[in-house]
Tab-separated table of N, CA, C and O in Angstrom:
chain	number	residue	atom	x	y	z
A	1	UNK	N	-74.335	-0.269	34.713
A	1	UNK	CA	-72.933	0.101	34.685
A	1	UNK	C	-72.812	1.608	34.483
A	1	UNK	O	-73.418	2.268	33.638
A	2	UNK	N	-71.933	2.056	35.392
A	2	UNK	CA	-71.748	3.362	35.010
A	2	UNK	C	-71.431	3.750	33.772
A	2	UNK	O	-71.334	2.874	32.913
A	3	UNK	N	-71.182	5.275	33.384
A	3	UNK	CA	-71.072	5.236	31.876
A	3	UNK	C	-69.667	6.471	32.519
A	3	UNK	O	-69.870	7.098	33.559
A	4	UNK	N	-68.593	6.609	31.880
A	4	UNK	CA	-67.021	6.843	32.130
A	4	UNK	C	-67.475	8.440	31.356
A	4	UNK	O	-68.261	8.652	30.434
A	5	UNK	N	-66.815	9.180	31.980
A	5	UNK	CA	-66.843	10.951	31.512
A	5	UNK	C	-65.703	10.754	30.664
A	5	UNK	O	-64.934	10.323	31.523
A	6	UNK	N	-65.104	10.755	29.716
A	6	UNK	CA	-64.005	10.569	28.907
A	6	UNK	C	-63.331	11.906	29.115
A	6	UNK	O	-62.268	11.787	29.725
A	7	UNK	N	-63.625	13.057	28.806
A	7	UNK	CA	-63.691	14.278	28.828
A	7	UNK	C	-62.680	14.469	30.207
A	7	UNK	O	-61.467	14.627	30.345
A	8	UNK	N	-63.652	14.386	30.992
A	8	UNK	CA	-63.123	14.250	32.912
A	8	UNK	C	-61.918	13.927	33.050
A	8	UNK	O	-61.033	14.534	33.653
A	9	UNK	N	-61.849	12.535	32.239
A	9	UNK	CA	-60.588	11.636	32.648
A	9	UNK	C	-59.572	12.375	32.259
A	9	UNK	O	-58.682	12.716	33.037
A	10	UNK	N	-59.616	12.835	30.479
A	10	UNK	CA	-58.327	13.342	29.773
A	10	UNK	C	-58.272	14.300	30.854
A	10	UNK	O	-57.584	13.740	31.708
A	11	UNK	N	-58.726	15.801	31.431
A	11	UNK	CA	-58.039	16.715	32.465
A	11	UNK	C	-57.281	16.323	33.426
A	11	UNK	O	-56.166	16.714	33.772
A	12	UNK	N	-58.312	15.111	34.048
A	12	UNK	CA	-57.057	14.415	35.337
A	12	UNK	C	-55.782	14.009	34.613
A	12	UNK	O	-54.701	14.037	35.200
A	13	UNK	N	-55.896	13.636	33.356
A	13	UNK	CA	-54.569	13.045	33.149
A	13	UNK	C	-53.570	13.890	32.874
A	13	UNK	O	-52.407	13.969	33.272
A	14	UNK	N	-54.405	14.679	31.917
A	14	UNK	CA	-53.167	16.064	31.059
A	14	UNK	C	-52.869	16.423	32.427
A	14	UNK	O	-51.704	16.119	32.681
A	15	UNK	N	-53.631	17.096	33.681
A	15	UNK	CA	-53.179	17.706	34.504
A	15	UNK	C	-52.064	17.160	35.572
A	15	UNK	O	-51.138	17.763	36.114
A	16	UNK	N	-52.563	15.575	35.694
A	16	UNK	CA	-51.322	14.940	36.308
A	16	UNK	C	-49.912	15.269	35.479
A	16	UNK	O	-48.985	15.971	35.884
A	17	UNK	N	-50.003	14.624	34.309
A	17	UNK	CA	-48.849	14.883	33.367
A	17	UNK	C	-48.298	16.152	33.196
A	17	UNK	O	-47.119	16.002	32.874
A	18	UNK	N	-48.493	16.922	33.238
A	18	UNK	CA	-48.594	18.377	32.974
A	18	UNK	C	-47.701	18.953	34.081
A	18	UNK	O	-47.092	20.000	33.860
A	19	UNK	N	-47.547	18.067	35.739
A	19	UNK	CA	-47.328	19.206	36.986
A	19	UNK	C	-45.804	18.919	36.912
A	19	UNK	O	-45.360	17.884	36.415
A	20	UNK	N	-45.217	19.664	37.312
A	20	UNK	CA	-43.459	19.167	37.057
A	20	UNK	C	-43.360	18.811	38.551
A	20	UNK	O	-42.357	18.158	38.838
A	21	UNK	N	-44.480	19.207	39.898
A	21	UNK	CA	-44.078	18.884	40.785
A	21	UNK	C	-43.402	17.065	41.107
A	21	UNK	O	-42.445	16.503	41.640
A	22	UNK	N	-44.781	16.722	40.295
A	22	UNK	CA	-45.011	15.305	40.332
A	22	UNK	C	-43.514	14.722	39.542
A	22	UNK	O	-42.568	14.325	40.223
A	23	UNK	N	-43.479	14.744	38.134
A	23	UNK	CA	-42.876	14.491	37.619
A	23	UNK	C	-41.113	14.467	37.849
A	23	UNK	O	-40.241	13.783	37.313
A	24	UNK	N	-41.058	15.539	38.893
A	24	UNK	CA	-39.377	15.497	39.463
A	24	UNK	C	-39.166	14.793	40.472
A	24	UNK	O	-38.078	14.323	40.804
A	25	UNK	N	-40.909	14.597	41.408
A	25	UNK	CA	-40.662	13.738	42.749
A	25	UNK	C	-40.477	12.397	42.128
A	25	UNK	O	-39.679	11.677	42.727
A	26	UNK	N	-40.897	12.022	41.326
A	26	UNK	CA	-41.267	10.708	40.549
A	26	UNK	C	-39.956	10.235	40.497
A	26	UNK	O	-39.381	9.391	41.183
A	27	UNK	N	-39.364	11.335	39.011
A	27	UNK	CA	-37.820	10.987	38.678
A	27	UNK	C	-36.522	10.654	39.659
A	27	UNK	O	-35.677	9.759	39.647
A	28	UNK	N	-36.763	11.793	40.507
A	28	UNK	CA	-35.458	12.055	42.009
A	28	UNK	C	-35.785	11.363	42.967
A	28	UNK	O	-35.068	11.592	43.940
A	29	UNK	N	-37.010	10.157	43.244
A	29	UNK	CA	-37.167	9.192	43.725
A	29	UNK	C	-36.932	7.798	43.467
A	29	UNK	O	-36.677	6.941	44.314
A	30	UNK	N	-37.071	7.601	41.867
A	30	UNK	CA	-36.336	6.590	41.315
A	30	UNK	C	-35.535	6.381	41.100
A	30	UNK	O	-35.111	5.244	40.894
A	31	UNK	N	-34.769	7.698	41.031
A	31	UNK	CA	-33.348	7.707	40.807
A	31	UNK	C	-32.440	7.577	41.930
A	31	UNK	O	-31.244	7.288	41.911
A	32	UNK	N	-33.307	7.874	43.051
A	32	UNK	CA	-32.558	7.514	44.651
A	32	UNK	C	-32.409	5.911	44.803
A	32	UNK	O	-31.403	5.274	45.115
A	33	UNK	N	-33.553	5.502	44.528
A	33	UNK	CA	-33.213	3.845	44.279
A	33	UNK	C	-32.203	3.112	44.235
A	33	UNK	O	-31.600	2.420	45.055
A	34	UNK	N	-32.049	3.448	42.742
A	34	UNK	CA	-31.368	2.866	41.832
A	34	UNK	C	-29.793	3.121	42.330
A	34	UNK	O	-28.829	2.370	42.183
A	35	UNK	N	-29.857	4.432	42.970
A	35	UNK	CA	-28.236	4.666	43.767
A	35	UNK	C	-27.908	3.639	45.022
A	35	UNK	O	-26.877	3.107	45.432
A	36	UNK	N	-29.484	3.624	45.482
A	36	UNK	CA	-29.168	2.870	46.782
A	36	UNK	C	-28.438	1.459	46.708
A	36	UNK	O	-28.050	0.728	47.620
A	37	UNK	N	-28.372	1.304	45.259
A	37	UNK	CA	-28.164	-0.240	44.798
A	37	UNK	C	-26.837	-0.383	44.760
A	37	UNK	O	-26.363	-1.510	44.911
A	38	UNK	N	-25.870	0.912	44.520
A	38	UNK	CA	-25.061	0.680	44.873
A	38	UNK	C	-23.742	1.323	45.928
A	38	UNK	O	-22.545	1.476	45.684
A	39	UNK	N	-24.388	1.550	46.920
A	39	UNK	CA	-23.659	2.188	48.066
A	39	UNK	C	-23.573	1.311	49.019
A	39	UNK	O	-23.974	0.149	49.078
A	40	UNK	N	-22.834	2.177	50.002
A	40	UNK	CA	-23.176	1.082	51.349
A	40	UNK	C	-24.371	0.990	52.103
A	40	UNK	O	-25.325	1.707	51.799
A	41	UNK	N	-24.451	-0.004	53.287
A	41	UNK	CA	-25.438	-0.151	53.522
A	41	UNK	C	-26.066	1.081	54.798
A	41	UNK	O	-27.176	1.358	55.252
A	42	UNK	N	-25.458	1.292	54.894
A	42	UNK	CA	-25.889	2.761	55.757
A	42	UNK	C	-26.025	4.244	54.761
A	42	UNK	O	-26.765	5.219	54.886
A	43	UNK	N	-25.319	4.025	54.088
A	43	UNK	CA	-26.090	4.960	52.803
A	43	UNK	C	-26.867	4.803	51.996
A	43	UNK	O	-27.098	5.811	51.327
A	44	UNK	N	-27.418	3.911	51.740
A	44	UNK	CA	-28.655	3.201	51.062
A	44	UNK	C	-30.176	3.136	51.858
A	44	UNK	O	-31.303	3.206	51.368
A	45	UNK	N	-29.681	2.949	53.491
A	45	UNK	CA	-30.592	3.349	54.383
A	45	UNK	C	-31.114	4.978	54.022
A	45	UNK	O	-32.254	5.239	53.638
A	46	UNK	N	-30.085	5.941	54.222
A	46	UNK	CA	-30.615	6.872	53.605
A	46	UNK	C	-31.279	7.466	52.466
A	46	UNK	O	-32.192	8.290	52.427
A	47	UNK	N	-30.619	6.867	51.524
A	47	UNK	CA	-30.935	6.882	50.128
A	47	UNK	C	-33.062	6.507	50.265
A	47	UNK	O	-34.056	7.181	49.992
A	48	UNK	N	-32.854	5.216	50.780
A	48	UNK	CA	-33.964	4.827	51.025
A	48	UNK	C	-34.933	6.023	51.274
A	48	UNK	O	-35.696	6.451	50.408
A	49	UNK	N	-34.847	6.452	52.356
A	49	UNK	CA	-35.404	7.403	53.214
A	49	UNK	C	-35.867	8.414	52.152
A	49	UNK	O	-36.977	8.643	51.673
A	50	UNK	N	-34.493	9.010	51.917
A	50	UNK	CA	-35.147	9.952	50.714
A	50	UNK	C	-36.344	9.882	49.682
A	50	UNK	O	-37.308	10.622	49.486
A	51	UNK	N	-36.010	8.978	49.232
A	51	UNK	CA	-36.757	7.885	48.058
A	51	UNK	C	-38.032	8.009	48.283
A	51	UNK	O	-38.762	8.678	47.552
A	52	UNK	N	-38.509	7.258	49.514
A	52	UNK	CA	-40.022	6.897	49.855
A	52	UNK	C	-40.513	8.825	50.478
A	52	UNK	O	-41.728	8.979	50.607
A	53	UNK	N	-39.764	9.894	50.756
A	53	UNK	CA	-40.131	11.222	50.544
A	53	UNK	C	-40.824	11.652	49.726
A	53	UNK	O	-41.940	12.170	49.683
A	54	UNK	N	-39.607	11.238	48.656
A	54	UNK	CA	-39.972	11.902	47.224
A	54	UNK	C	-41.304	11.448	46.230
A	54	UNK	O	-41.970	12.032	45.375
A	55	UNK	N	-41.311	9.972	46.879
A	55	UNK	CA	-42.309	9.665	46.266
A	55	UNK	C	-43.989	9.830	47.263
A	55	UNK	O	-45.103	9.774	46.743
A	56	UNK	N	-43.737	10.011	48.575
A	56	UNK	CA	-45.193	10.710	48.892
A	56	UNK	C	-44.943	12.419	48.528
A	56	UNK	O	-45.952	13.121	48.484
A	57	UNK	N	-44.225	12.756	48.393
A	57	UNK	CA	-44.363	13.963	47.938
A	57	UNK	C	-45.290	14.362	46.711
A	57	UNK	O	-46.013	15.330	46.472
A	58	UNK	N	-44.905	13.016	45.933
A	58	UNK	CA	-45.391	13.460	44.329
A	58	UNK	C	-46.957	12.543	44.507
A	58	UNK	O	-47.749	12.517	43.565
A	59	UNK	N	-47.229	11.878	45.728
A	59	UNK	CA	-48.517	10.911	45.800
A	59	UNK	C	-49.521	12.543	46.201
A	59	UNK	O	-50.637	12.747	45.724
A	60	UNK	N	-49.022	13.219	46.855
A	60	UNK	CA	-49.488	14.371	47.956
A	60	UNK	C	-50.081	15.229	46.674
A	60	UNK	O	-51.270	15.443	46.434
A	61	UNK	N	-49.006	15.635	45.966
A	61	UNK	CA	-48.783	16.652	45.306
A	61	UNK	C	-50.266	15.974	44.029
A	61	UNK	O	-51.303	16.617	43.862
A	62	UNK	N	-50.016	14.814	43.417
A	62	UNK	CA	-51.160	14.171	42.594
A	62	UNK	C	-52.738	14.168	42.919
A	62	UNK	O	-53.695	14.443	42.196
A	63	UNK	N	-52.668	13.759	44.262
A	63	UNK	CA	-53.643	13.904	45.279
A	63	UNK	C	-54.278	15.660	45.287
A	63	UNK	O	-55.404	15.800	45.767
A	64	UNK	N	-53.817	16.466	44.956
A	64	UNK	CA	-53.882	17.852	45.363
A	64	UNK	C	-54.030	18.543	43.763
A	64	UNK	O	-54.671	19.567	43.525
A	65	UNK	N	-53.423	17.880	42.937
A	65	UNK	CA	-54.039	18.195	41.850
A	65	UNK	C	-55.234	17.513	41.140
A	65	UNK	O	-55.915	18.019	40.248
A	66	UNK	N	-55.342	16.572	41.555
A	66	UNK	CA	-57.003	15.664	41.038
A	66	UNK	C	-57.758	16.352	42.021
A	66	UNK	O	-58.850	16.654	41.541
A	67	UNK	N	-57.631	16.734	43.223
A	67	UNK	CA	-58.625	17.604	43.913
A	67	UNK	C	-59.204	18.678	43.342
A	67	UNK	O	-60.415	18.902	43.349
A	68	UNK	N	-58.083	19.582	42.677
A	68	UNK	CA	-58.095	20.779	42.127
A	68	UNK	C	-59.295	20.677	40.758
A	68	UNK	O	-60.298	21.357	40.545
A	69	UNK	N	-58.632	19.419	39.915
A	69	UNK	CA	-59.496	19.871	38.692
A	69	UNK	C	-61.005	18.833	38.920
A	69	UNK	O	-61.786	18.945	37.974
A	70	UNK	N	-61.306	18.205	39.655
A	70	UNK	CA	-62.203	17.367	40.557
A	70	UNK	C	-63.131	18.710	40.772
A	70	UNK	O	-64.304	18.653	40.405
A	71	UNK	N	-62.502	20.188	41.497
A	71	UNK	CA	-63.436	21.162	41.198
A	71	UNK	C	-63.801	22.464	40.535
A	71	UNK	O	-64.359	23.520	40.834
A	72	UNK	N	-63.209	21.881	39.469
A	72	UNK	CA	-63.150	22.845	38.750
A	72	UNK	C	-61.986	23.662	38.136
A	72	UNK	O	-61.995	24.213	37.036
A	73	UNK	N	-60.878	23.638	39.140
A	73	UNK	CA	-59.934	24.919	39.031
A	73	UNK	C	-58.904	24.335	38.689
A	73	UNK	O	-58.067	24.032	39.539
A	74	UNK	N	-58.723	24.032	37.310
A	74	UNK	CA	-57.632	23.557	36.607
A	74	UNK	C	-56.648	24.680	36.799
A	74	UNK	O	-57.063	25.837	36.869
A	75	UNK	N	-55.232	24.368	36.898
A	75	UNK	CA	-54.546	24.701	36.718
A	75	UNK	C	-53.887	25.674	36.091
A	75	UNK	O	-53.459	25.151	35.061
A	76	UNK	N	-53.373	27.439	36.142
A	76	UNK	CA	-53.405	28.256	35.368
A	76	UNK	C	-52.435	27.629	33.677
A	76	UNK	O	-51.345	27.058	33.688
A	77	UNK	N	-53.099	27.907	32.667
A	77	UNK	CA	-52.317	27.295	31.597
A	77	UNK	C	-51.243	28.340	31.527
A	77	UNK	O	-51.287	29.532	31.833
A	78	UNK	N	-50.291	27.621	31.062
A	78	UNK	CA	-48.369	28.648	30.806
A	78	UNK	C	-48.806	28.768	29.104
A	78	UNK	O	-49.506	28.042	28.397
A	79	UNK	N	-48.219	29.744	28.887
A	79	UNK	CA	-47.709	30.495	27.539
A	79	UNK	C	-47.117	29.310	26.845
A	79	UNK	O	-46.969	28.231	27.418
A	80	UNK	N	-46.870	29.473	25.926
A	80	UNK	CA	-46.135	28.847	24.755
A	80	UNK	C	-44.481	28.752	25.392
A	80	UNK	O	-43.949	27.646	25.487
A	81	UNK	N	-44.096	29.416	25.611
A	81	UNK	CA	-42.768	29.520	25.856
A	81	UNK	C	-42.232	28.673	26.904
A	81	UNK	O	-41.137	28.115	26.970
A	82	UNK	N	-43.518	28.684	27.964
A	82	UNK	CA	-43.135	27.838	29.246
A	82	UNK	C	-43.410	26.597	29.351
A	82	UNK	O	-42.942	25.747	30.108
A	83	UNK	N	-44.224	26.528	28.524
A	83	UNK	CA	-45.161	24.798	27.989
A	83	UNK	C	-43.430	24.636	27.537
A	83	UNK	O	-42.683	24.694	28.514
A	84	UNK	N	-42.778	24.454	26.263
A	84	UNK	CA	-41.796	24.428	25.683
A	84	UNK	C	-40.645	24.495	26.792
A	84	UNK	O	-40.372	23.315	27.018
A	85	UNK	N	-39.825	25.326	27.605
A	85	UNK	CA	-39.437	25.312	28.900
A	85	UNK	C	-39.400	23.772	29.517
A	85	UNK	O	-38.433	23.010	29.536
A	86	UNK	N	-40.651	23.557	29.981
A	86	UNK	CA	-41.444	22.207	30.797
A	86	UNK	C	-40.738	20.928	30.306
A	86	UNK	O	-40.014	20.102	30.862
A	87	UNK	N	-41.366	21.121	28.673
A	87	UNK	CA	-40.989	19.844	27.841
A	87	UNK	C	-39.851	19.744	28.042
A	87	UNK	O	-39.541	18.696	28.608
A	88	UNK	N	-38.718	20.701	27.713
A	88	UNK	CA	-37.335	20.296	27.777
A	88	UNK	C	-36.560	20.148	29.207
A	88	UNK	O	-35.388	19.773	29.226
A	89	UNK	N	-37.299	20.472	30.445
A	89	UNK	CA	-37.369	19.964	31.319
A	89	UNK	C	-37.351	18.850	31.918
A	89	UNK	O	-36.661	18.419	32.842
A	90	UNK	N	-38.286	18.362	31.224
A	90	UNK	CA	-38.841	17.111	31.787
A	90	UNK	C	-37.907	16.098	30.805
A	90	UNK	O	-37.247	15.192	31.314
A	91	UNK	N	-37.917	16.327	29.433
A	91	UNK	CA	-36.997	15.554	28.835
A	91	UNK	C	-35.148	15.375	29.584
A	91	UNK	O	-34.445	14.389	29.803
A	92	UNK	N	-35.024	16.258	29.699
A	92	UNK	CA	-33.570	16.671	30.454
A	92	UNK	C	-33.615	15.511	31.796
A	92	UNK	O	-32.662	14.768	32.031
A	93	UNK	N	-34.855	15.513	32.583
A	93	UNK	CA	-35.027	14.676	33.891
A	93	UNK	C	-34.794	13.258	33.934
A	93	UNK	O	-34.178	12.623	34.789
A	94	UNK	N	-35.681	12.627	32.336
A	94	UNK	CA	-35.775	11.423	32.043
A	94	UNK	C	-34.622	10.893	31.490
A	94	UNK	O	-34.350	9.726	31.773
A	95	UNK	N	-33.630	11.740	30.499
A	95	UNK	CA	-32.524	11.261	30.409
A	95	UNK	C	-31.536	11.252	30.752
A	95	UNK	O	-30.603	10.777	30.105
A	96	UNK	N	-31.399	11.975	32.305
A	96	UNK	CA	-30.562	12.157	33.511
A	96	UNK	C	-30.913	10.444	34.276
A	96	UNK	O	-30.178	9.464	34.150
A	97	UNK	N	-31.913	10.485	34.866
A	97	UNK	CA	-32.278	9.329	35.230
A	97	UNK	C	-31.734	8.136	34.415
A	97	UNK	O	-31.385	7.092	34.965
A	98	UNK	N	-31.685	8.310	33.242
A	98	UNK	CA	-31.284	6.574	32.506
A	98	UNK	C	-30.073	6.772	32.818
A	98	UNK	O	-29.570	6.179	33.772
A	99	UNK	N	-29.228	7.851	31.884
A	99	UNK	CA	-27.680	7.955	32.546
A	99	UNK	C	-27.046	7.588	33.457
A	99	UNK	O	-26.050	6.866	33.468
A	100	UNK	N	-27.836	8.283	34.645
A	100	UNK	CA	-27.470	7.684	36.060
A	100	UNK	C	-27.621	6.380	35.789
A	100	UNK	O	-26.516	5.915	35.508
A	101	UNK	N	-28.430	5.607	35.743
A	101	UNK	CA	-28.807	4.358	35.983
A	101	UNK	C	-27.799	3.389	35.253
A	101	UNK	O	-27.694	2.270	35.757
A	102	UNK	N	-27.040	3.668	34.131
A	102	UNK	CA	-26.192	3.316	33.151
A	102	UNK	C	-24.919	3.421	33.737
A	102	UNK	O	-24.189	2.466	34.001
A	103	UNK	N	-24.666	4.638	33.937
A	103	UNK	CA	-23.070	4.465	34.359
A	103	UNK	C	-23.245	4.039	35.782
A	103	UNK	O	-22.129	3.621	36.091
A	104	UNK	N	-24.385	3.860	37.280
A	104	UNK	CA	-24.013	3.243	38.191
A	104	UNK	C	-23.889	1.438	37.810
A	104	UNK	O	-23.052	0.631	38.214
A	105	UNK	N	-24.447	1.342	37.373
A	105	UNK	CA	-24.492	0.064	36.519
A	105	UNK	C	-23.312	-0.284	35.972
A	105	UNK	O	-22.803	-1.289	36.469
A	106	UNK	N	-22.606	0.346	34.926
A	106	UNK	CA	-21.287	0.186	34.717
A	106	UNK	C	-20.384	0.722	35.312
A	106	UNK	O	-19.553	1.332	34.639
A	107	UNK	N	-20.241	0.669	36.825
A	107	UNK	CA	-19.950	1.381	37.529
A	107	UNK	C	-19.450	-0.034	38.334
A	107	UNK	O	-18.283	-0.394	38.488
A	108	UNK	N	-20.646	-0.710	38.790
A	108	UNK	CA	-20.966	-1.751	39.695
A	108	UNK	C	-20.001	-2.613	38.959
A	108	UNK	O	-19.052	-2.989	39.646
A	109	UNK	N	-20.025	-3.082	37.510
A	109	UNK	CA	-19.569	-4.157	37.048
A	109	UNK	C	-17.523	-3.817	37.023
A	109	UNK	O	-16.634	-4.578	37.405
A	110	UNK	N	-17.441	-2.843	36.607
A	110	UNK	CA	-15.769	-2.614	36.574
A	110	UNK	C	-15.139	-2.272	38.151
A	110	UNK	O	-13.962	-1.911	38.163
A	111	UNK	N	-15.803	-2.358	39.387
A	111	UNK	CA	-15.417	-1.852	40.551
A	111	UNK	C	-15.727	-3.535	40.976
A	111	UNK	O	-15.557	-3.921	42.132
């Protein structure tokens, strides 16, 4: 049995986690979804469309960063300030996404 680089793994991961590319295609793809659920059906076609973009975008973009630290060339690290930046970024993304998802939802039920 092989024996697992532990080490290896945590970079692929921090570095996946880490890219905001990924992380906005992720969010602004799920969140296209979840709209599509409630529009019409020719706008949901689109919605669609978008959706499955956003999410090879962020497959592309994942793909291109496991390449990267696969040889070596991790990612330039950000300052303190921009790490911090990121976080509240990314926090801001995730609770945009539920929101949305909440009021189309109560959206659906009073319409």
């Amino acid at each position: 049995m092989k024996d697992v680089n532990v080490d290896r793994m945590y970079r692929y991961g921090t570095a996946l986690g880490r890219d905001r590319w990924i992380t906005w295609c992720w969010a602004n793809g799920l969140t296209l979804l979840i709209v599509s659920w409630f529009v019409s059906e020719k706008a949901a076609s689109i919605l669609l469309a978008l959706a499955m973009v956003c999410v090879a975008a962020a497959v592309i973009r994942a793909v291109y960063v496991s390449v990267q630290v696969h040889r070596g060339r991790a990612s330039r690290l950000r300052n303190a300030r921009g790490e911090q930046v990121a976080r509240k970024a990314d926090s801001l993304v995730s609770v945009a996404f539920f929101v949305v998802a909440v009021v189309l939802i109560v959206w659906n039920y009073v319409r």
